[in-house]
PDB file of C-alpha atoms in Angstrom:
ATOM      1  CA  UNK A   1     140.706-188.068 236.085  1.00 61.00           C
ATOM      2  CA  UNK A   2     143.544-188.229 233.556  1.00 66.00           C
ATOM      3  CA  UNK A   3     143.841-191.942 234.086  1.00 65.00           C
ATOM      4  CA  UNK A   4     140.278-192.505 232.893  1.00 70.00           C
ATOM      5  CA  UNK A   5     141.077-190.762 229.623  1.00 61.00           C
ATOM      6  CA  UNK A   6     144.643-191.876 228.981  1.00 66.00           C
ATOM      7  CA  UNK A   7     145.037-195.381 230.420  1.00 71.00           C
ATOM      8  CA  UNK A   8     141.488-196.874 230.200  1.00 74.00           C
ATOM      9  CA  UNK A   9     140.442-198.118 226.766  1.00 70.00           C
ATOM     10  CA  UNK A  10     137.899-197.344 225.384  1.00 68.00           C
ATOM     11  CA  UNK A  11     138.238-194.039 227.214  1.00 69.00           C
ATOM     12  CA  UNK A  12     135.680-193.007 229.784  1.00 70.00           C
ATOM     13  CA  UNK A  13     134.657-189.566 230.902  1.00 66.00           C
ATOM     14  CA  UNK A  14     133.846-189.373 234.626  1.00 74.00           C
ATOM     15  CA  UNK A  15     131.759-186.651 236.255  1.00 71.00           C
ATOM     16  CA  UNK A  16     133.525-184.986 239.185  1.00 77.00           C
ATOM     17  CA  UNK A  17     132.209-182.754 241.967  1.00 82.00           C
ATOM     18  CA  UNK A  18     133.127-181.756 245.493  1.00 84.00           C
ATOM     19  CA  UNK A  19     130.637-181.658 248.387  1.00 85.00           C
ATOM     20  CA  UNK A  20     130.959-180.556 251.947  1.00 84.00           C
ATOM     21  CA  UNK A  21     129.930-182.676 254.930  1.00 84.00           C
ATOM     22  CA  UNK A  22     130.277-182.628 258.709  1.00 81.00           C
ATOM     23  CA  UNK A  23     130.951-178.955 259.184  1.00 78.00           C
ATOM     24  CA  UNK A  24     132.909-178.182 256.067  1.00 81.00           C
ATOM     25  CA  UNK A  25     134.866-181.363 255.269  1.00 87.00           C
ATOM     26  CA  UNK A  26     135.486-181.519 251.513  1.00 88.00           C
ATOM     27  CA  UNK A  27     134.669-184.832 249.815  1.00 88.00           C
ATOM     28  CA  UNK A  28     135.394-185.628 246.176  1.00 85.00           C
ATOM     29  CA  UNK A  29     132.621-187.521 244.365  1.00 84.00           C
ATOM     30  CA  UNK A  30     133.289-189.236 241.058  1.00 81.00           C
ATOM     31  CA  UNK A  31     130.427-190.641 238.925  1.00 73.00           C
ATOM     32  CA  UNK A  32     131.050-193.034 236.045  1.00 75.00           C
ATOM     33  CA  UNK A  33     128.007-193.990 234.014  1.00 69.00           C
ATOM     34  CA  UNK A  34     127.488-197.592 232.889  1.00 64.00           C
ATOM     35  CA  UNK A  35     129.444-198.130 229.685  1.00 63.00           C
ATOM     36  CA  UNK A  36     128.202-199.714 226.467  1.00 55.00           C
ATOM     37  CA  UNK A  37     131.685-200.542 225.027  1.00 61.00           C
ATOM     38  CA  UNK A  38     132.478-203.364 227.398  1.00 69.00           C
ATOM     39  CA  UNK A  39     134.877-204.864 228.224  1.00 72.00           C
ATOM     40  CA  UNK A  40     137.208-202.009 229.222  1.00 75.00           C
ATOM     41  CA  UNK A  41     140.907-202.536 229.821  1.00 70.00           C
ATOM     42  CA  UNK A  42     143.870-200.732 231.323  1.00 79.00           C
ATOM     43  CA  UNK A  43     147.084-200.133 229.388  1.00 78.00           C
ATOM     44  CA  UNK A  44     150.263-201.039 231.281  1.00 78.00           C
ATOM     45  CA  UNK A  45     153.196-200.717 228.886  1.00 77.00           C
ATOM     46  CA  UNK A  46     152.369-203.094 226.045  1.00 75.00           C
ATOM     47  CA  UNK A  47     149.903-205.110 228.102  1.00 80.00           C
ATOM     48  CA  UNK A  48     146.131-204.840 228.034  1.00 77.00           C
ATOM     49  CA  UNK A  49     144.772-205.784 231.437  1.00 82.00           C
ATOM     50  CA  UNK A  50     141.128-206.581 232.042  1.00 76.00           C
ATOM     51  CA  UNK A  51     139.984-206.451 235.638  1.00 80.00           C
ATOM     52  CA  UNK A  52     137.072-208.181 237.392  1.00 75.00           C
ATOM     53  CA  UNK A  53     135.404-206.763 240.516  1.00 75.00           C
ATOM     54  CA  UNK A  54     135.122-209.387 243.235  1.00 74.00           C
ATOM     55  CA  UNK A  55     133.600-208.110 246.454  1.00 74.00           C
ATOM     56  CA  UNK A  56     135.688-205.120 247.562  1.00 76.00           C
ATOM     57  CA  UNK A  57     138.726-205.991 245.451  1.00 82.00           C
ATOM     58  CA  UNK A  58     139.689-205.999 241.774  1.00 82.00           C
ATOM     59  CA  UNK A  59     141.693-208.778 240.097  1.00 82.00           C
ATOM     60  CA  UNK A  60     142.824-209.594 236.633  1.00 81.00           C
ATOM     61  CA  UNK A  61     140.271-211.599 234.650  1.00 78.00           C
ATOM     62  CA  UNK A  62     141.011-215.223 233.789  1.00 78.00           C
ATOM     63  CA  UNK A  63     140.899-216.461 230.190  1.00 69.00           C
ATOM     64  CA  UNK A  64     137.463-217.976 230.781  1.00 67.00           C
ATOM     65  CA  UNK A  65     136.103-214.785 232.372  1.00 68.00           C
ATOM     66  CA  UNK A  66     137.513-212.667 229.605  1.00 66.00           C
ATOM     67  CA  UNK A  67     135.837-214.882 227.046  1.00 66.00           C
ATOM     68  CA  UNK A  68     132.466-214.309 228.781  1.00 62.00           C
ATOM     69  CA  UNK A  69     133.096-210.573 228.957  1.00 64.00           C
ATOM     70  CA  UNK A  70     133.531-210.412 225.177  1.00 61.00           C
ATOM     71  CA  UNK A  71     130.559-212.637 224.635  1.00 56.00           C
ATOM     72  CA  UNK A  72     128.300-210.418 226.794  1.00 58.00           C
ATOM     73  CA  UNK A  73     129.446-207.377 224.823  1.00 56.00           C
ATOM     74  CA  UNK A  74     128.350-208.984 221.582  1.00 54.00           C
ATOM     75  CA  UNK A  75     131.970-208.926 220.205  1.00 56.00           C
ATOM     76  CA  UNK A  76     132.286-212.690 220.328  1.00 65.00           C
ATOM     77  CA  UNK A  77     129.678-215.407 219.902  1.00 85.00           C
ATOM     78  CA  UNK A  78     130.380-218.692 221.623  1.00 89.00           C
ATOM     79  CA  UNK A  79     127.858-220.689 219.535  1.00 94.00           C
ATOM     80  CA  UNK A  80     130.319-220.576 216.560  1.00 92.00           C
ATOM     81  CA  UNK A  81     133.274-221.693 218.675  1.00 91.00           C
ATOM     82  CA  UNK A  82     134.830-225.060 217.696  1.00 93.00           C
ATOM     83  CA  UNK A  83     134.193-228.120 219.776  1.00 95.00           C
ATOM     84  CA  UNK A  84     137.324-230.246 220.172  1.00 92.00           C
ATOM     85  CA  UNK A  85     137.334-233.969 219.282  1.00 94.00           C
ATOM     86  CA  UNK A  86     134.258-233.742 217.045  1.00 96.00           C
ATOM     87  CA  UNK A  87     133.962-234.358 213.313  1.00 95.00           C
ATOM     88  CA  UNK A  88     131.327-234.531 210.607  1.00 94.00           C
ATOM     89  CA  UNK A  89     130.389-238.081 211.653  1.00 95.00           C
ATOM     90  CA  UNK A  90     128.926-236.632 214.836  1.00 97.00           C
ATOM     91  CA  UNK A  91     126.219-234.848 212.753  1.00 96.00           C
ATOM     92  CA  UNK A  92     122.783-236.197 211.901  1.00 97.00           C
ATOM     93  CA  UNK A  93     123.179-235.579 208.167  1.00 96.00           C
ATOM     94  CA  UNK A  94     119.524-236.347 207.476  1.00 95.00           C
ATOM     95  CA  UNK A  95     118.446-233.512 209.774  1.00 96.00           C
ATOM     96  CA  UNK A  96     121.086-231.189 208.232  1.00 96.00           C
ATOM     97  CA  UNK A  97     119.933-231.910 204.665  1.00 95.00           C
ATOM     98  CA  UNK A  98     116.279-231.305 205.484  1.00 95.00           C
ATOM     99  CA  UNK A  99     117.096-228.001 207.191  1.00 96.00           C
ATOM    100  CA  UNK A 100     119.421-226.714 204.463  1.00 94.00           C
ATOM    101  CA  UNK A 101     116.908-227.746 201.762  1.00 94.00           C
ATOM    102  CA  UNK A 102     113.926-226.129 203.535  1.00 95.00           C
ATOM    103  CA  UNK A 103     115.471-222.889 204.710  1.00 92.00           C
ATOM    104  CA  UNK A 104     118.375-222.305 202.334  1.00 89.00           C
ATOM    105  CA  UNK A 105     117.009-223.893 199.182  1.00 90.00           C
ATOM    106  CA  UNK A 106     119.982-226.176 198.605  1.00 91.00           C
ATOM    107  CA  UNK A 107     119.600-229.891 197.880  1.00 92.00           C
ATOM    108  CA  UNK A 108     122.622-231.764 199.085  1.00 92.00           C
ATOM    109  CA  UNK A 109     121.883-235.311 197.871  1.00 89.00           C
ATOM    110  CA  UNK A 110     124.155-235.203 194.767  1.00 88.00           C
ATOM    111  CA  UNK A 111     126.903-233.031 196.107  1.00 92.00           C
ATOM    112  CA  UNK A 112     130.477-234.132 196.648  1.00 93.00           C
ATOM    113  CA  UNK A 113     131.916-234.515 200.140  1.00 92.00           C
ATOM    114  CA  UNK A 114     133.953-231.336 199.591  1.00 93.00           C
ATOM    115  CA  UNK A 115     130.866-229.423 198.515  1.00 94.00           C
ATOM    116  CA  UNK A 116     128.882-230.636 201.556  1.00 94.00           C
ATOM    117  CA  UNK A 117     131.685-229.558 203.899  1.00 94.00           C
ATOM    118  CA  UNK A 118     131.840-226.183 202.212  1.00 94.00           C
ATOM    119  CA  UNK A 119     128.095-225.657 202.771  1.00 94.00           C
ATOM    120  CA  UNK A 120     128.370-226.726 206.433  1.00 95.00           C
ATOM    121  CA  UNK A 121     131.315-224.391 206.925  1.00 94.00           C
ATOM    122  CA  UNK A 122     129.459-221.448 205.400  1.00 93.00           C
ATOM    123  CA  UNK A 123     126.458-222.226 207.621  1.00 93.00           C
ATOM    124  CA  UNK A 124     128.743-222.330 210.713  1.00 94.00           C
ATOM    125  CA  UNK A 125     127.771-225.929 211.425  1.00 96.00           C
ATOM    126  CA  UNK A 126     131.449-226.928 211.166  1.00 95.00           C
ATOM    127  CA  UNK A 127     134.645-224.911 211.450  1.00 94.00           C
ATOM    128  CA  UNK A 128     137.928-225.530 209.686  1.00 92.00           C
ATOM    129  CA  UNK A 129     140.812-225.654 212.089  1.00 90.00           C
ATOM    130  CA  UNK A 130     144.465-226.673 212.086  1.00 87.00           C
ATOM    131  CA  UNK A 131     143.462-230.098 213.396  1.00 86.00           C
ATOM    132  CA  UNK A 132     140.679-230.721 210.904  1.00 92.00           C
ATOM    133  CA  UNK A 133     137.034-229.922 210.468  1.00 94.00           C
ATOM    134  CA  UNK A 134     135.133-229.903 213.756  1.00 96.00           C
ATOM    135  CA  UNK A 135     131.595-228.961 214.776  1.00 97.00           C
ATOM    136  CA  UNK A 136     130.750-225.629 216.269  1.00 96.00           C
ATOM    137  CA  UNK A 137     128.838-225.387 219.548  1.00 96.00           C
ATOM    138  CA  UNK A 138     125.735-224.322 217.663  1.00 97.00           C
ATOM    139  CA  UNK A 139     126.174-226.965 214.977  1.00 97.00           C
ATOM    140  CA  UNK A 140     126.441-229.723 217.620  1.00 98.00           C
ATOM    141  CA  UNK A 141     123.437-228.493 219.555  1.00 98.00           C
ATOM    142  CA  UNK A 142     121.344-228.119 216.394  1.00 97.00           C
ATOM    143  CA  UNK A 143     122.266-231.279 214.530  1.00 98.00           C
ATOM    144  CA  UNK A 144     124.491-233.453 216.780  1.00 97.00           C
ATOM    145  CA  UNK A 145     123.821-237.142 217.226  1.00 97.00           C
ATOM    146  CA  UNK A 146     124.806-236.934 220.919  1.00 97.00           C
ATOM    147  CA  UNK A 147     125.479-233.304 221.815  1.00 98.00           C
ATOM    148  CA  UNK A 148     126.045-233.908 225.524  1.00 97.00           C
ATOM    149  CA  UNK A 149     128.823-236.419 224.778  1.00 97.00           C
ATOM    150  CA  UNK A 150     131.017-233.425 223.897  1.00 96.00           C
ATOM    151  CA  UNK A 151     129.158-230.603 225.694  1.00 96.00           C
ATOM    152  CA  UNK A 152     128.047-232.360 228.935  1.00 95.00           C
ATOM    153  CA  UNK A 153     126.517-229.317 230.648  1.00 93.00           C
ATOM    154  CA  UNK A 154     124.133-228.252 227.888  1.00 97.00           C
ATOM    155  CA  UNK A 155     121.056-230.245 228.923  1.00 98.00           C
ATOM    156  CA  UNK A 156     118.126-229.253 231.087  1.00 98.00           C
ATOM    157  CA  UNK A 157     117.765-230.467 234.703  1.00 98.00           C
ATOM    158  CA  UNK A 158     114.105-230.659 235.856  1.00 98.00           C
ATOM    159  CA  UNK A 159     113.146-231.025 239.543  1.00 98.00           C
ATOM    160  CA  UNK A 160     109.704-231.002 241.122  1.00 97.00           C
ATOM    161  CA  UNK A 161     109.396-230.300 244.846  1.00 96.00           C
ATOM    162  CA  UNK A 162     106.503-230.967 247.229  1.00 94.00           C
ATOM    163  CA  UNK A 163     106.476-227.485 248.648  1.00 94.00           C
ATOM    164  CA  UNK A 164     107.807-223.997 248.012  1.00 94.00           C
ATOM    165  CA  UNK A 165     111.481-224.601 248.711  1.00 94.00           C
ATOM    166  CA  UNK A 166     114.249-226.862 247.289  1.00 93.00           C
ATOM    167  CA  UNK A 167     114.635-228.401 250.739  1.00 94.00           C
ATOM    168  CA  UNK A 168     111.202-229.931 250.447  1.00 95.00           C
ATOM    169  CA  UNK A 169     110.553-233.500 249.302  1.00 95.00           C
ATOM    170  CA  UNK A 170     111.610-234.210 245.777  1.00 95.00           C
ATOM    171  CA  UNK A 171     108.698-235.622 243.765  1.00 94.00           C
ATOM    172  CA  UNK A 172     110.316-235.950 240.358  1.00 95.00           C
ATOM    173  CA  UNK A 173     113.695-235.375 238.739  1.00 96.00           C
ATOM    174  CA  UNK A 174     114.729-235.678 235.135  1.00 97.00           C
ATOM    175  CA  UNK A 175     117.763-234.731 233.065  1.00 97.00           C
ATOM    176  CA  UNK A 176     116.752-233.895 229.509  1.00 98.00           C
ATOM    177  CA  UNK A 177     119.450-234.349 226.797  1.00 98.00           C
ATOM    178  CA  UNK A 178     119.551-234.052 223.060  1.00 98.00           C
ATOM    179  CA  UNK A 179     119.460-231.344 220.438  1.00 98.00           C
ATOM    180  CA  UNK A 180     117.876-227.930 221.003  1.00 97.00           C
ATOM    181  CA  UNK A 181     114.399-228.870 219.874  1.00 97.00           C
ATOM    182  CA  UNK A 182     114.445-232.078 221.962  1.00 98.00           C
ATOM    183  CA  UNK A 183     115.496-230.068 225.023  1.00 98.00           C
ATOM    184  CA  UNK A 184     112.614-227.654 224.545  1.00 98.00           C
ATOM    185  CA  UNK A 185     109.884-230.153 223.621  1.00 98.00           C
ATOM    186  CA  UNK A 186     110.766-232.785 226.286  1.00 98.00           C
ATOM    187  CA  UNK A 187     111.146-230.173 229.079  1.00 98.00           C
ATOM    188  CA  UNK A 188     107.769-228.630 228.229  1.00 98.00           C
ATOM    189  CA  UNK A 189     106.202-232.088 228.133  1.00 97.00           C
ATOM    190  CA  UNK A 190     107.696-232.888 231.543  1.00 97.00           C
ATOM    191  CA  UNK A 191     106.357-229.658 233.076  1.00 97.00           C
ATOM    192  CA  UNK A 192     102.854-230.191 231.808  1.00 95.00           C
ATOM    193  CA  UNK A 193     102.933-233.814 232.836  1.00 94.00           C
ATOM    194  CA  UNK A 194     103.671-232.814 236.437  1.00 93.00           C
ATOM    195  CA  UNK A 195     101.209-229.927 236.655  1.00 89.00           C
ATOM    196  CA  UNK A 196      98.178-230.535 238.779  1.00 69.00           C
ATOM    197  CA  UNK A 197      95.246-228.595 237.299  1.00 54.00           C
ATOM    198  CA  UNK A 198      93.861-226.219 239.910  1.00 51.00           C
ATOM    199  CA  UNK A 199      90.169-225.623 239.665  1.00 49.00           C
ATOM    200  CA  UNK A 200      87.447-223.341 241.013  1.00 54.00           C
ATOM    201  CA  UNK A 201      83.653-223.464 241.120  1.00 53.00           C
ATOM    202  CA  UNK A 202      81.898-220.966 238.831  1.00 56.00           C
ATOM    203  CA  UNK A 203      78.182-221.258 239.160  1.00 58.00           C
ATOM    204  CA  UNK A 204      77.499-224.991 239.020  1.00 52.00           C
ATOM    205  CA  UNK A 205      80.573-225.767 236.851  1.00 56.00           C
ATOM    206  CA  UNK A 206      84.143-226.569 237.842  1.00 52.00           C
ATOM    207  CA  UNK A 207      86.535-224.373 235.817  1.00 53.00           C
ATOM    208  CA  UNK A 208      90.090-225.575 235.227  1.00 59.00           C
ATOM    209  CA  UNK A 209      92.829-222.990 235.428  1.00 76.00           C
ATOM    210  CA  UNK A 210      96.320-223.594 234.126  1.00 87.00           C
ATOM    211  CA  UNK A 211      99.000-221.650 232.234  1.00 92.00           C
ATOM    212  CA  UNK A 212      98.940-222.584 228.573  1.00 93.00           C
ATOM    213  CA  UNK A 213     101.582-224.666 226.844  1.00 95.00           C
ATOM    214  CA  UNK A 214     102.819-221.691 224.781  1.00 95.00           C
ATOM    215  CA  UNK A 215     103.955-219.909 227.950  1.00 97.00           C
ATOM    216  CA  UNK A 216     106.068-222.818 229.101  1.00 97.00           C
ATOM    217  CA  UNK A 217     107.468-223.305 225.599  1.00 97.00           C
ATOM    218  CA  UNK A 218     108.438-219.647 225.327  1.00 96.00           C
ATOM    219  CA  UNK A 219     110.159-219.715 228.731  1.00 97.00           C
ATOM    220  CA  UNK A 220     112.176-222.844 227.994  1.00 98.00           C
ATOM    221  CA  UNK A 221     113.006-221.714 224.444  1.00 97.00           C
ATOM    222  CA  UNK A 222     114.352-218.395 225.752  1.00 94.00           C
ATOM    223  CA  UNK A 223     116.490-220.206 228.318  1.00 96.00           C
ATOM    224  CA  UNK A 224     117.963-222.642 225.849  1.00 96.00           C
ATOM    225  CA  UNK A 225     118.483-220.093 223.052  1.00 94.00           C
ATOM    226  CA  UNK A 226     119.950-217.225 225.037  1.00 92.00           C
ATOM    227  CA  UNK A 227     121.909-218.910 227.831  1.00 94.00           C
ATOM    228  CA  UNK A 228     125.689-218.681 228.111  1.00 93.00           C
ATOM    229  CA  UNK A 229     127.072-221.950 226.821  1.00 94.00           C
ATOM    230  CA  UNK A 230     130.619-221.085 227.913  1.00 90.00           C
ATOM    231  CA  UNK A 231     129.511-221.603 231.546  1.00 90.00           C
ATOM    232  CA  UNK A 232     129.744-225.165 232.639  1.00 86.00           C
ATOM    233  CA  UNK A 233     126.253-225.432 234.098  1.00 93.00           C
ATOM    234  CA  UNK A 234     122.959-226.838 232.898  1.00 96.00           C
ATOM    235  CA  UNK A 235     119.739-224.966 232.404  1.00 98.00           C
ATOM    236  CA  UNK A 236     117.575-225.760 235.470  1.00 98.00           C
ATOM    237  CA  UNK A 237     113.856-225.871 235.835  1.00 99.00           C
ATOM    238  CA  UNK A 238     112.545-225.998 239.399  1.00 98.00           C
ATOM    239  CA  UNK A 239     108.895-226.708 239.877  1.00 97.00           C
ATOM    240  CA  UNK A 240     107.237-225.928 243.184  1.00 96.00           C
ATOM    241  CA  UNK A 241     103.603-226.071 244.315  1.00 93.00           C
ATOM    242  CA  UNK A 242     103.152-222.366 243.691  1.00 94.00           C
ATOM    243  CA  UNK A 243     105.618-221.525 240.916  1.00 96.00           C
ATOM    244  CA  UNK A 244     108.063-222.652 238.264  1.00 98.00           C
ATOM    245  CA  UNK A 245     111.574-221.240 238.133  1.00 98.00           C
ATOM    246  CA  UNK A 246     113.537-221.392 234.812  1.00 98.00           C
ATOM    247  CA  UNK A 247     117.194-220.770 235.622  1.00 98.00           C
ATOM    248  CA  UNK A 248     119.429-219.958 232.664  1.00 97.00           C
ATOM    249  CA  UNK A 249     123.232-219.739 232.994  1.00 96.00           C
ATOM    250  CA  UNK A 250     124.644-216.280 232.152  1.00 92.00           C
ATOM    251  CA  UNK A 251     123.873-212.691 232.975  1.00 87.00           C
ATOM    252  CA  UNK A 252     122.006-210.515 230.491  1.00 85.00           C
ATOM    253  CA  UNK A 253     124.039-209.533 227.363  1.00 77.00           C
ATOM    254  CA  UNK A 254     125.309-206.002 227.042  1.00 68.00           C
ATOM    255  CA  UNK A 255     122.617-203.353 226.516  1.00 71.00           C
ATOM    256  CA  UNK A 256     119.828-205.806 227.352  1.00 81.00           C
ATOM    257  CA  UNK A 257     117.809-204.945 230.453  1.00 85.00           C
ATOM    258  CA  UNK A 258     114.810-206.466 232.153  1.00 89.00           C
ATOM    259  CA  UNK A 259     112.821-203.320 231.306  1.00 89.00           C
ATOM    260  CA  UNK A 260     113.576-203.718 227.593  1.00 86.00           C
ATOM    261  CA  UNK A 261     112.639-207.387 227.732  1.00 87.00           C
ATOM    262  CA  UNK A 262     109.232-206.495 229.168  1.00 88.00           C
ATOM    263  CA  UNK A 263     108.548-203.897 226.530  1.00 84.00           C
ATOM    264  CA  UNK A 264     109.412-206.296 223.722  1.00 75.00           C
ATOM    265  CA  UNK A 265     110.692-205.709 220.202  1.00 64.00           C
ATOM    266  CA  UNK A 266     114.345-206.051 221.270  1.00 64.00           C
ATOM    267  CA  UNK A 267     115.610-209.177 219.455  1.00 63.00           C
ATOM    268  CA  UNK A 268     119.241-209.173 220.660  1.00 69.00           C
ATOM    269  CA  UNK A 269     120.791-212.626 220.881  1.00 79.00           C
ATOM    270  CA  UNK A 270     123.863-213.915 222.692  1.00 86.00           C
ATOM    271  CA  UNK A 271     123.844-216.866 220.282  1.00 92.00           C
ATOM    272  CA  UNK A 272     122.836-215.619 216.849  1.00 92.00           C
ATOM    273  CA  UNK A 273     123.422-218.962 215.050  1.00 94.00           C
ATOM    274  CA  UNK A 274     121.207-220.792 217.496  1.00 95.00           C
ATOM    275  CA  UNK A 275     118.617-218.033 217.531  1.00 93.00           C
ATOM    276  CA  UNK A 276     118.344-218.040 213.698  1.00 93.00           C
ATOM    277  CA  UNK A 277     117.864-221.808 213.672  1.00 95.00           C
ATOM    278  CA  UNK A 278     115.085-221.611 216.244  1.00 95.00           C
ATOM    279  CA  UNK A 279     113.454-218.701 214.380  1.00 94.00           C
ATOM    280  CA  UNK A 280     113.439-220.771 211.188  1.00 94.00           C
ATOM    281  CA  UNK A 281     111.676-223.605 213.077  1.00 95.00           C
ATOM    282  CA  UNK A 282     109.191-221.076 214.588  1.00 93.00           C
ATOM    283  CA  UNK A 283     110.330-221.591 218.151  1.00 94.00           C
ATOM    284  CA  UNK A 284     111.428-217.943 218.492  1.00 90.00           C
ATOM    285  CA  UNK A 285     109.466-214.808 217.595  1.00 80.00           C
ATOM    286  CA  UNK A 286     111.342-212.807 214.988  1.00 69.00           C
ATOM    287  CA  UNK A 287     110.463-209.498 216.651  1.00 71.00           C
ATOM    288  CA  UNK A 288     111.717-210.335 220.159  1.00 75.00           C
ATOM    289  CA  UNK A 289     108.236-210.337 221.717  1.00 83.00           C
ATOM    290  CA  UNK A 290     108.465-213.620 223.674  1.00 88.00           C
ATOM    291  CA  UNK A 291     108.673-212.232 227.177  1.00 91.00           C
ATOM    292  CA  UNK A 292     105.983-209.702 226.389  1.00 91.00           C
ATOM    293  CA  UNK A 293     103.674-212.563 225.332  1.00 93.00           C
ATOM    294  CA  UNK A 294     104.346-214.401 228.621  1.00 95.00           C
ATOM    295  CA  UNK A 295     103.434-211.283 230.609  1.00 95.00           C
ATOM    296  CA  UNK A 296     100.277-210.706 228.536  1.00 94.00           C
ATOM    297  CA  UNK A 297      99.040-214.297 228.780  1.00 95.00           C
ATOM    298  CA  UNK A 298      99.588-214.589 232.531  1.00 95.00           C
ATOM    299  CA  UNK A 299      97.745-211.299 233.102  1.00 95.00           C
ATOM    300  CA  UNK A 300      94.811-212.330 230.899  1.00 94.00           C
ATOM    301  CA  UNK A 301      94.424-215.577 232.843  1.00 93.00           C
ATOM    302  CA  UNK A 302      94.567-213.857 236.247  1.00 94.00           C
ATOM    303  CA  UNK A 303      97.989-215.176 237.393  1.00 95.00           C
ATOM    304  CA  UNK A 304     100.532-213.063 239.256  1.00 95.00           C
ATOM    305  CA  UNK A 305     103.032-211.236 237.006  1.00 96.00           C
ATOM    306  CA  UNK A 306     106.117-213.399 236.315  1.00 97.00           C
ATOM    307  CA  UNK A 307     109.340-212.267 237.947  1.00 97.00           C
ATOM    308  CA  UNK A 308     112.457-211.686 235.923  1.00 96.00           C
ATOM    309  CA  UNK A 309     115.764-211.149 237.692  1.00 96.00           C
ATOM    310  CA  UNK A 310     119.541-211.586 237.481  1.00 93.00           C
ATOM    311  CA  UNK A 311     121.289-213.480 240.193  1.00 92.00           C
ATOM    312  CA  UNK A 312     125.057-213.318 239.588  1.00 87.00           C
ATOM    313  CA  UNK A 313     125.841-215.312 236.435  1.00 89.00           C
ATOM    314  CA  UNK A 314     122.299-216.599 236.152  1.00 94.00           C
ATOM    315  CA  UNK A 315     119.033-215.290 234.836  1.00 96.00           C
ATOM    316  CA  UNK A 316     115.796-216.479 236.496  1.00 98.00           C
ATOM    317  CA  UNK A 317     112.257-216.367 235.136  1.00 98.00           C
ATOM    318  CA  UNK A 318     109.613-217.312 237.687  1.00 98.00           C
ATOM    319  CA  UNK A 319     106.135-218.265 236.542  1.00 98.00           C
ATOM    320  CA  UNK A 320     103.529-218.300 239.303  1.00 97.00           C
ATOM    321  CA  UNK A 321     101.077-221.138 238.865  1.00 92.00           C
ATOM    322  CA  UNK A 322      98.609-220.207 241.622  1.00 83.00           C
TER     323      UNK A 322
END
């Protein structure tokens, strides 16, 4: 009990009780509620040790795992991390100027190179480092000429299967690359292009029934905006005959739960720079009601309720199309 208060930081307060089982045997039961100050560490001398639970054992977290732990807690945002080997020439300056002019009210045409770099640095598009000015993860994904050249696992992989399982015949496969808006628009276009419109007879008329474009756009936007870009895996969209699975790398950020997502009005973002950019372009709802809209639309049209679940370091949204 004392260890929890003296060696663990931030300190935790466990609940302790003793119960009797099997004819009087005393068993100690210790409860520790889920913490909201993650990640926690143990002090050993001057060292701070962060542990990861793997199966039935605990081991010290690697540098990559520790980075993700801080990112999930909201203490660190990977979208403003520098991308090695990039420079300002890897930016589509025309797109940058239009965005800065429209949403920040600054015209960049007559500015000096130093003034332009200062604006980009303040907007977190670039970051000044000991080895020069480089793009941030968010800056590259928003305005990069070829984002996947430097961040190869940030695209979207689409696969369409003839059946209800990934072992079934593959009908179509596409890897979508480009900036954030290209990823969203092209993936939605690919989904709709592969959808076969189911129909039913109502009276003497054949009535088409299909999920609307806005549902797919919201699903893909959420995946691209809120995924964990520190994980070397692409966003995946699997299309089956009865459903579409949108698989986004990364577990839910700290304090975010599936229940809160369903209620709506909880605009927490793992990647605030990316989220703000997509809000400005009207891809993201400012009030965090995207998932709520998906649930409402599917219910109104008579589709089964979408499934939201975490599977290890992946979040999966399943849209049922029949």
